[in-house]
Amino acid sequence: MKDSLFVEKQSMQEPVFAWRECLKAIKENVTLMTFNTWFVPIKPVGLENSILKVQLPSQFFWEWIDEHYNTLINKTIHEVLGVNAKLAYVISEEKETEDDDPSQDTESSAVQPDTAVQNKPQQEFESYLNPRYTFDNFIKGEGNQLARAAAGAISDNPGGTSFNPLFVYGGVGLGKTHLVQAIGNKILQNFPEKRVIYLSSDIFTVEFVEAIQSNTVNEFSGFYRKMDVLIIDDIQFLIGKEKTQDLFFHIFNTLHQSRKQIILSSDKPPKDLKGLDERLISRFQWGLTADIQPPDLETRIAILKRKSEDYGMTVSNEILEYIANNITSNIRELEGCLIKLLANASLSSKDINLDLAKKTVKEIATDRKVNINIESITKVVCEYFMIDENKIRDKTRKKEIVMARQIAMYLSKEMTKSSLKTIGLHFGGRDHSTVIHAYTAIENLKGTDKQLKETIDSLRNTIELTCS
Ligand code: ADP
Ligand code: MG
């Protein structure tokens, strides 16, 4: 029946053609990866009284589409088939069958769930990859050249290059998550049968703890050992979690021995992951370690250009250059600035002009500073020296704790508007002369001790980035 319609009349009355028109409009609005992943698999199966019926591969699929593309789908259907048009969907029982049971139809103006048609997701497991992260929308620059090249090579030949593991590191907001997920997405596109999973190391830890509680550690470990590609983001969160490190060590070995691809990201290079098992640190260096540096001016402009186009904004070169010159160390902030600019323009019903851009950049700089306070500074310093936050406040005179405390006081004085008295109070009720003493001690030491100076600069950087 479907086929005969297909051949007989190529008019908009046919579901195939109606849906094809919709696809054309949708394609304009999403990335190719999204399009291929979420829209190509949708099959048009009927069109009656302005109700276009489509078939989706799984309940999971429906949920994803509904969450992310509901508005786009509605808008498109209305444009193509008229304001009264609706989309109805069925969920296929099995991946390969095209038969659909009419009793399973659900009608709605958007795609909506219906308990009657709930099916289990077809996939064995969820990859947790965000289809938004692709190579296609990852702008190349000098700062990410090596990492990007290695990522591309791995995607064509997972487990088969010498880049195993691939260890990507760099500061906050520079594209680590984007890049490692782009590898996962690309591998699934190239090799749909591969088992690819993405997760951050703190989620891994939480799952592990749950597995211990429910006595399912073997299943947990077995699950990850079965992967073809294991992507773990922000591996630095494994620091201090010895049991998780131990389990991860064994999973790592199993996968590596069977030439499965491992991809890791971190905020620092392996050798600086103080507090991580040496065995892991050495394994992390078996493959390729590639850093991502902050983008240079040209790359920042290229990123802003591309993103403004993606958001459908018209922004002059002068404005893009202004933003690129003023937001320099974080790509997430560049993106945030464009979105804020768009919001500011629509709020004030003004065009995007240089004044508005200046105002927006200023707001971003203010937002960045708001969260920098004595607590957040203390947290970063304690994490760096791996000491308990309570220790820094109590009376101990142990050398390394005194040093951490003085550095935290020094940075609090430098980076916040807090008074000496307030700073003293935060560090266990010490009085303001102690703070002055700490401040001058560090200031003097910085002049002679190059390593200390570097430590303080790097702490300052971390504080600025993580507290924004
Ligand atoms: P990180 O994991 O290093 O903190 P993310 O990968 O989350 O950083 O990147 C922050 C934001 O900047 C994301 O929205 C990402 O898509 C974007 N981004 C980062 N690098 C690039 C790039 N080279 N090209 C385009 N967008 C990028
Ligand atoms: Mg990240």
Coordinates of C-alpha atoms and ligand atoms in Angstrom, one line a residue:
M1 CA 0.0 0.0 0.0
K2 CA 2.7 2.4 0.9
D3 CA 4.7 1.4 -2.2
S4 CA 1.8 1.9 -4.5
L5 CA 1.1 5.3 -3.2
F6 CA 4.8 6.1 -3.6
V7 CA 4.7 5.2 -7.3
E8 CA 1.3 6.5 -8.2
K9 CA 1.2 10.0 -7.1
Q10 CA 4.1 12.2 -6.1
S11 CA 2.0 14.8 -4.4
M12 CA 2.0 16.3 -0.9
Q13 CA -0.9 13.9 -0.1
E14 CA 1.6 11.1 0.2
P15 CA 3.3 10.7 3.5
V16 CA 6.7 10.1 1.9
F17 CA 6.6 13.4 0.1
A18 CA 5.1 15.3 2.9
W19 CA 7.8 14.0 5.2
R20 CA 10.5 14.6 2.7
E21 CA 9.4 18.3 2.6
C22 CA 9.6 18.4 6.4
L23 CA 13.0 16.9 6.3
K24 CA 14.2 19.6 4.0
A25 CA 13.2 22.2 6.4
I26 CA 14.5 20.3 9.4
K27 CA 17.9 19.8 7.8
E28 CA 18.3 23.6 7.6
N29 CA 18.0 23.8 11.3
V30 CA 20.1 21.1 12.8
T31 CA 23.6 19.8 12.3
L32 CA 24.2 17.0 9.9
M33 CA 25.0 14.6 12.7
T34 CA 21.7 15.4 14.4
F35 CA 19.9 15.1 11.2
N36 CA 21.4 11.7 10.4
T37 CA 21.0 10.4 13.9
W38 CA 17.5 11.5 14.8
F39 CA 15.6 12.4 11.6
V40 CA 16.7 10.0 8.9
P41 CA 15.5 7.0 10.9
I42 CA 12.0 8.3 11.1
K43 CA 9.7 6.6 8.6
P44 CA 6.6 8.2 7.2
V45 CA 3.8 5.6 7.2
G46 CA 0.6 7.4 6.5
L47 CA -1.1 10.7 5.9
E48 CA -4.8 11.3 6.4
N49 CA -6.8 14.4 7.3
S50 CA -3.7 16.4 7.8
I51 CA -2.3 13.8 10.2
L52 CA 1.1 12.6 9.2
K53 CA 1.9 9.3 10.8
V54 CA 5.5 8.4 11.3
Q55 CA 7.3 5.4 12.7
L56 CA 10.1 5.7 15.3
P57 CA 12.6 3.0 16.1
S58 CA 12.2 3.1 19.9
Q59 CA 10.7 4.7 22.9
F60 CA 14.1 6.1 23.8
F61 CA 14.2 7.7 20.4
W62 CA 10.9 9.3 20.9
E63 CA 11.9 10.7 24.3
W64 CA 15.0 12.2 22.9
I65 CA 13.3 13.8 19.9
D66 CA 10.5 15.1 22.1
E67 CA 12.8 16.7 24.5
H68 CA 15.1 18.3 22.0
Y69 CA 13.2 18.9 18.8
N70 CA 9.5 19.2 19.7
T71 CA 9.3 22.9 18.7
L72 CA 11.2 22.4 15.5
I73 CA 9.0 19.5 14.5
N74 CA 5.8 21.3 15.3
K75 CA 6.8 24.4 13.4
T76 CA 7.9 22.4 10.4
I77 CA 4.7 20.3 10.2
H78 CA 2.6 23.5 10.4
E79 CA 4.7 25.1 7.7
V80 CA 4.6 22.1 5.3
L81 CA 1.0 20.8 5.9
G82 CA -0.9 23.7 7.3
V83 CA -1.7 25.0 10.8
N84 CA -4.1 22.2 11.5
A85 CA -1.7 19.5 10.7
K86 CA -0.6 17.0 13.3
L87 CA 2.0 14.4 13.7
A88 CA 1.1 11.0 14.9
Y89 CA 3.7 8.3 15.7
V90 CA 4.0 4.7 16.1
I91 CA 7.0 2.9 17.7
S92 CA 8.2 -0.1 15.8
E93 CA 8.1 -3.3 17.7
E94 CA 11.3 -4.5 16.2
K95 CA 14.1 -2.6 14.5
E96 CA 13.8 -4.5 11.2
T97 CA 10.1 -4.9 10.8
E98 CA 8.2 -2.3 8.9
D99 CA 4.8 -3.6 9.9
D100 CA 2.9 -1.3 12.1
D101 CA -0.1 -2.2 14.1
P102 CA -2.8 0.5 13.6
S103 CA -4.0 0.0 17.2
Q104 CA -0.8 1.4 18.3
D105 CA -1.3 4.8 16.8
T106 CA -1.0 7.9 18.9
E107 CA -2.0 11.2 17.7
S108 CA -0.9 14.5 18.9
S109 CA 0.1 17.9 17.7
A110 CA 3.6 17.1 18.8
V111 CA 5.2 13.8 19.3
Q112 CA 3.9 12.6 22.6
P113 CA 4.4 9.6 24.7
D114 CA 1.7 7.1 25.2
T115 CA 1.9 4.3 27.7
A116 CA 0.1 2.0 25.3
V117 CA 3.0 2.1 22.9
Q118 CA 5.9 2.0 25.3
N119 CA 8.6 -0.2 24.1
K120 CA 12.0 -0.9 25.6
P121 CA 14.8 1.0 23.9
Q122 CA 16.3 -1.0 21.2
Q123 CA 19.9 -0.4 22.3
E124 CA 21.6 -2.6 24.7
F125 CA 22.8 0.4 26.6
E126 CA 22.9 4.2 26.4
S127 CA 26.2 5.7 25.0
Y128 CA 25.5 9.1 26.7
L129 CA 27.0 10.9 23.7
N130 CA 25.5 14.3 22.9
P131 CA 25.0 14.4 19.1
R132 CA 25.6 18.2 19.3
Y133 CA 29.4 17.5 19.7
T134 CA 30.8 16.8 16.2
F135 CA 34.0 17.3 14.4
D136 CA 32.0 19.3 11.9
N137 CA 31.3 22.1 14.4
F138 CA 34.7 21.8 16.2
I139 CA 36.8 24.7 15.0
K140 CA 40.4 23.9 14.4
G141 CA 43.1 26.2 15.7
E142 CA 46.7 26.0 16.6
G143 CA 45.8 25.3 20.2
N144 CA 43.9 22.1 19.5
Q145 CA 45.7 20.9 16.4
L146 CA 47.4 17.8 17.7
A147 CA 44.4 16.7 19.8
R148 CA 42.1 17.2 16.8
A149 CA 44.3 15.3 14.5
A150 CA 44.7 12.4 16.9
A151 CA 40.9 12.4 17.5
G152 CA 40.3 12.1 13.7
A153 CA 42.8 9.2 13.3
I154 CA 41.2 7.3 16.2
S155 CA 37.7 7.8 14.8
D156 CA 38.8 6.0 11.6
N157 CA 40.6 3.2 13.4
P158 CA 39.6 2.9 17.0
G159 CA 42.0 0.8 19.0
G160 CA 44.2 0.4 16.0
T161 CA 46.4 3.4 16.2
S162 CA 49.3 4.0 18.6
F163 CA 47.1 6.7 20.3
N164 CA 45.8 4.4 22.9
P165 CA 44.9 5.8 25.3
L166 CA 44.4 9.2 23.9
F167 CA 44.8 11.6 26.8
V168 CA 43.5 15.1 26.2
Y169 CA 44.1 17.8 28.7
G170 CA 43.6 21.5 29.0
G171 CA 41.8 24.3 31.0
V172 CA 38.1 24.7 31.5
G173 CA 35.9 25.5 28.6
L174 CA 38.5 24.8 25.9
G175 CA 36.7 21.9 24.2
K176 CA 37.8 18.7 25.9
T177 CA 34.3 17.4 26.3
H178 CA 33.4 18.5 22.8
L179 CA 36.4 16.7 21.3
V180 CA 36.2 13.4 23.1
Q181 CA 32.4 13.1 22.4
A182 CA 33.0 14.0 18.8
I183 CA 35.2 11.0 18.6
G184 CA 32.5 8.8 20.1
N185 CA 29.9 10.1 17.7
K186 CA 32.1 9.7 14.7
I187 CA 33.1 6.1 15.7
L188 CA 29.4 5.2 16.0
Q189 CA 28.8 6.8 12.6
N190 CA 31.7 4.9 11.0
F191 CA 31.1 1.6 12.9
P192 CA 27.5 1.5 14.2
E193 CA 28.1 -2.0 15.7
K194 CA 30.8 -0.8 18.1
R195 CA 30.0 -0.4 21.8
V196 CA 30.9 3.1 22.7
I197 CA 30.3 4.7 26.1
Y198 CA 31.0 8.2 27.4
L199 CA 30.9 9.2 31.0
S200 CA 32.8 11.5 33.4
S201 CA 34.9 10.0 36.1
D202 CA 32.7 11.2 38.9
I203 CA 29.7 9.4 37.4
F204 CA 31.9 6.4 37.1
T205 CA 32.7 6.7 40.8
V206 CA 29.0 7.2 41.8
E207 CA 28.0 4.1 39.8
F208 CA 30.8 2.1 41.4
V209 CA 29.7 3.1 44.9
E210 CA 26.2 2.0 44.0
A211 CA 27.5 -1.3 42.6
I212 CA 29.3 -1.9 45.9
Q213 CA 26.1 -1.2 47.8
S214 CA 24.0 -3.4 45.7
N215 CA 26.7 -6.1 45.5
T216 CA 27.0 -5.9 41.7
V217 CA 30.6 -4.9 41.3
N218 CA 31.3 -7.8 39.0
E219 CA 28.5 -6.8 36.7
F220 CA 29.6 -3.2 36.8
S221 CA 33.2 -4.0 36.0
G222 CA 32.1 -6.6 33.3
F223 CA 30.0 -4.0 31.6
Y224 CA 32.9 -1.6 31.1
R225 CA 35.2 -4.4 30.1
K226 CA 32.9 -5.3 27.2
M227 CA 33.2 -1.8 25.6
D228 CA 35.0 -1.2 22.3
V229 CA 35.5 2.4 23.1
L230 CA 35.6 3.8 26.6
I231 CA 35.6 7.6 27.0
I232 CA 36.1 9.0 30.4
D233 CA 35.9 12.7 30.9
D234 CA 37.6 14.7 33.7
I235 CA 39.7 11.8 35.0
Q236 CA 41.2 14.2 37.6
F237 CA 38.1 13.5 39.7
L238 CA 39.5 10.0 40.4
I239 CA 42.1 11.7 42.7
G240 CA 41.6 10.5 46.2
K241 CA 39.3 7.7 45.3
E242 CA 41.6 4.8 45.7
K243 CA 39.1 1.9 45.3
T244 CA 37.7 3.4 42.1
Q245 CA 41.2 3.9 40.8
D246 CA 42.0 0.3 41.5
L247 CA 38.9 -1.0 39.6
F248 CA 39.6 1.4 36.8
F249 CA 43.1 0.1 36.6
H250 CA 41.9 -3.4 35.9
I251 CA 39.3 -2.2 33.4
F252 CA 42.0 -0.2 31.7
N253 CA 44.3 -3.2 31.4
T254 CA 41.6 -5.5 30.1
L255 CA 40.6 -3.0 27.4
H256 CA 44.1 -2.1 26.4
Q257 CA 45.2 -5.7 26.1
S258 CA 42.4 -6.5 23.8
R259 CA 43.1 -3.3 21.7
K260 CA 40.0 -1.5 22.6
Q261 CA 40.2 2.3 22.4
I262 CA 40.4 4.3 25.6
I263 CA 40.0 8.1 25.5
L264 CA 40.6 10.2 28.6
S265 CA 40.4 13.9 29.4
S266 CA 41.8 15.9 32.3
D267 CA 42.5 19.4 33.4
K268 CA 46.2 18.6 33.8
P269 CA 48.8 16.3 32.1
P270 CA 49.2 12.8 33.6
K271 CA 52.4 13.6 35.5
D272 CA 50.6 16.5 37.4
L273 CA 47.8 14.3 38.6
K274 CA 49.1 14.2 42.1
G275 CA 47.4 11.7 44.3
L276 CA 46.6 9.4 41.4
D277 CA 48.0 5.9 41.5
E278 CA 51.4 5.9 39.8
R279 CA 50.4 2.8 37.8
L280 CA 47.6 4.7 36.2
I281 CA 49.7 7.8 35.6
S282 CA 52.2 5.6 33.7
R283 CA 49.5 3.9 31.7
F284 CA 48.0 7.2 30.8
Q285 CA 51.3 8.0 29.1
W286 CA 51.4 4.8 27.0
G287 CA 49.5 6.4 24.1
L288 CA 49.3 10.0 23.1
T289 CA 49.1 12.9 25.5
A290 CA 47.8 16.0 23.7
D291 CA 47.0 19.4 25.2
I292 CA 44.4 21.9 24.2
Q293 CA 45.6 25.5 24.6
P294 CA 43.4 28.6 24.7
P295 CA 42.5 29.7 21.2
D296 CA 44.4 32.5 19.5
L297 CA 42.7 35.6 18.3
E298 CA 42.0 34.3 14.8
T299 CA 40.5 31.1 16.1
R300 CA 38.4 33.0 18.6
I301 CA 37.0 35.1 15.7
A302 CA 36.4 31.9 13.7
I303 CA 34.6 30.3 16.6
L304 CA 32.4 33.4 17.1
K305 CA 31.6 33.6 13.4
R306 CA 30.6 30.0 13.2
K307 CA 28.5 30.1 16.4
S308 CA 26.7 33.3 15.5
E309 CA 25.7 31.7 12.2
D310 CA 24.5 28.7 14.0
Y311 CA 22.4 30.9 16.2
G312 CA 21.1 32.7 13.2
M313 CA 22.5 36.0 14.3
T314 CA 23.9 38.8 12.2
V315 CA 26.9 40.3 13.9
S316 CA 29.4 42.6 12.2
N317 CA 33.1 41.7 12.0
E318 CA 33.9 44.7 14.2
I319 CA 31.7 43.3 17.0
L320 CA 33.1 39.8 16.6
E321 CA 36.6 41.2 16.9
Y322 CA 35.7 43.2 19.9
I323 CA 34.4 40.2 21.7
A324 CA 37.3 38.0 20.6
N325 CA 39.7 40.7 21.9
N326 CA 38.0 40.9 25.3
I327 CA 37.1 37.3 26.0
T328 CA 40.3 35.3 25.6
S329 CA 40.7 32.2 27.7
N330 CA 37.5 30.2 27.5
I331 CA 35.4 29.1 24.6
R332 CA 32.3 28.5 26.7
E333 CA 32.5 32.2 27.6
L334 CA 32.7 33.2 24.0
E335 CA 29.5 31.2 23.4
G336 CA 27.9 32.6 26.5
C337 CA 28.7 36.1 25.3
L338 CA 26.9 35.5 22.0
I339 CA 23.8 34.1 23.7
K340 CA 23.7 37.0 26.2
L341 CA 24.2 39.4 23.4
L342 CA 21.2 37.9 21.6
A343 CA 19.1 38.0 24.7
N344 CA 20.1 41.6 25.5
A345 CA 19.3 42.7 21.9
S346 CA 15.8 41.1 22.0
L347 CA 15.1 42.4 25.5
S348 CA 15.8 46.0 24.5
S349 CA 14.5 45.4 20.9
K350 CA 17.7 46.8 19.6
D351 CA 19.9 45.7 16.9
I352 CA 23.2 44.1 17.9
N353 CA 25.6 47.0 17.9
L354 CA 29.0 47.7 19.4
D355 CA 27.6 49.4 22.5
L356 CA 25.5 46.5 23.3
A357 CA 28.5 44.2 22.8
K358 CA 30.6 46.3 25.1
K359 CA 27.9 46.1 27.8
T360 CA 27.5 42.4 27.4
V361 CA 31.2 41.7 27.6
K362 CA 31.3 43.8 30.8
E363 CA 28.4 41.7 32.3
I364 CA 30.3 38.6 31.5
A365 CA 33.4 39.9 33.3
T366 CA 31.2 40.8 36.3
D367 CA 29.5 37.4 36.4
R368 CA 33.0 35.8 36.3
K369 CA 34.1 37.7 39.4
V370 CA 30.9 37.2 41.5
N371 CA 31.6 33.7 42.4
I372 CA 35.2 34.3 43.5
N373 CA 35.1 34.5 47.3
I374 CA 37.1 33.2 50.2
E375 CA 35.3 29.9 50.2
S376 CA 35.8 29.1 46.5
I377 CA 39.5 30.2 46.8
T378 CA 40.0 27.9 49.8
K379 CA 38.4 25.0 48.0
V380 CA 40.7 25.3 45.0
V381 CA 43.8 25.7 47.1
C382 CA 42.9 22.7 49.3
E383 CA 42.2 20.6 46.2
Y384 CA 45.5 21.6 44.8
F385 CA 47.4 20.6 47.9
M386 CA 45.1 17.7 48.6
I387 CA 44.4 18.7 52.1
D388 CA 41.1 18.7 54.0
E389 CA 39.4 22.1 54.1
N390 CA 39.0 21.8 57.8
K391 CA 42.7 21.4 58.3
I392 CA 43.4 24.7 56.7
R393 CA 41.2 26.4 59.3
D394 CA 42.5 24.7 62.4
K395 CA 45.5 25.3 64.5
T396 CA 47.9 22.9 62.9
R397 CA 51.4 24.2 62.2
K398 CA 52.4 21.5 59.9
K399 CA 54.6 23.0 57.2
E400 CA 52.6 22.1 54.1
I401 CA 49.3 23.2 55.7
V402 CA 50.8 26.5 56.8
M403 CA 51.9 27.1 53.3
A404 CA 48.5 26.3 51.8
R405 CA 46.8 28.5 54.4
Q406 CA 49.1 31.4 53.6
I407 CA 48.6 31.0 49.9
A408 CA 44.8 30.9 50.4
M409 CA 45.0 34.0 52.5
Y410 CA 47.2 35.7 49.9
L411 CA 44.9 34.9 47.0
S412 CA 41.8 35.9 49.1
K413 CA 43.4 39.3 49.6
E414 CA 44.4 39.6 46.0
M415 CA 41.2 38.3 44.4
T416 CA 38.4 39.5 46.6
K417 CA 37.4 42.7 48.2
S418 CA 37.2 41.1 51.6
S419 CA 38.9 42.9 54.5
L420 CA 41.9 41.5 56.3
K421 CA 39.6 41.0 59.3
T422 CA 37.1 38.9 57.3
I423 CA 39.8 36.9 55.7
G424 CA 41.3 36.1 59.2
L425 CA 37.9 35.0 60.4
H426 CA 37.5 32.6 57.6
F427 CA 40.8 30.9 58.4
G428 CA 39.9 29.8 61.9
G429 CA 39.4 33.2 63.5
R430 CA 42.9 34.4 63.1
D431 CA 43.4 38.1 63.5
H432 CA 44.2 40.6 60.8
S433 CA 48.0 40.8 61.6
T434 CA 48.3 37.1 60.7
V435 CA 46.8 37.8 57.3
I436 CA 49.2 40.6 56.7
H437 CA 52.0 38.4 57.8
A438 CA 50.9 35.7 55.4
Y439 CA 50.4 38.2 52.6
T440 CA 53.9 39.7 52.9
A441 CA 55.5 36.3 53.4
I442 CA 54.1 35.0 50.1
E443 CA 54.7 38.2 48.3
N444 CA 58.4 38.0 49.3
L445 CA 58.8 34.3 48.5
K446 CA 57.2 34.8 45.1
G447 CA 60.1 37.1 44.2
T448 CA 62.7 34.4 44.8
D449 CA 60.9 31.1 44.4
K450 CA 60.0 30.6 40.7
Q451 CA 58.1 27.4 41.4
L452 CA 56.0 29.1 44.0
K453 CA 55.2 31.9 41.6
E454 CA 54.1 29.3 39.0
T455 CA 51.9 27.5 41.6
I456 CA 50.2 30.8 42.5
D457 CA 49.7 31.8 38.9
S458 CA 48.2 28.4 38.1
L459 CA 45.9 28.6 41.2
R460 CA 44.8 32.0 40.2
N461 CA 43.9 30.7 36.8
T462 CA 42.0 27.8 38.1
I463 CA 40.1 30.0 40.4
E464 CA 39.2 32.4 37.6
L465 CA 38.1 29.6 35.4
T466 CA 36.2 27.4 37.8
C467 CA 34.5 30.1 39.6
S468 CA 33.0 31.7 36.5
Ligands
ADP1 P1 35.8 21.6 28.4 O1 35.3 20.2 28.5 O2 37.2 21.6 28.0 O3 35.6 22.3 29.7 P2 33.7 22.0 26.5 O4 34.1 20.9 25.5 O5 32.6 21.8 27.4 O6 35.0 22.4 27.3 O7 33.6 23.3 25.6 C1 32.9 24.4 26.0 C2 32.0 24.9 25.0 O8 32.8 25.5 23.9 C3 31.1 23.9 24.3 O9 29.8 24.4 24.0 C4 31.8 23.5 23.0 O10 31.0 23.1 22.0 C5 32.5 24.8 22.7 N1 33.8 24.6 22.0 C6 34.9 24.3 22.6 N2 35.9 24.2 21.7 C7 35.4 24.4 20.5 C8 35.9 24.5 19.2 N3 37.2 24.3 18.9 N4 35.0 24.8 18.2 C9 33.8 25.1 18.5 N5 33.2 25.1 19.7 C10 34.0 24.7 20.7
MG2 MG 34.4 19.2 30.0

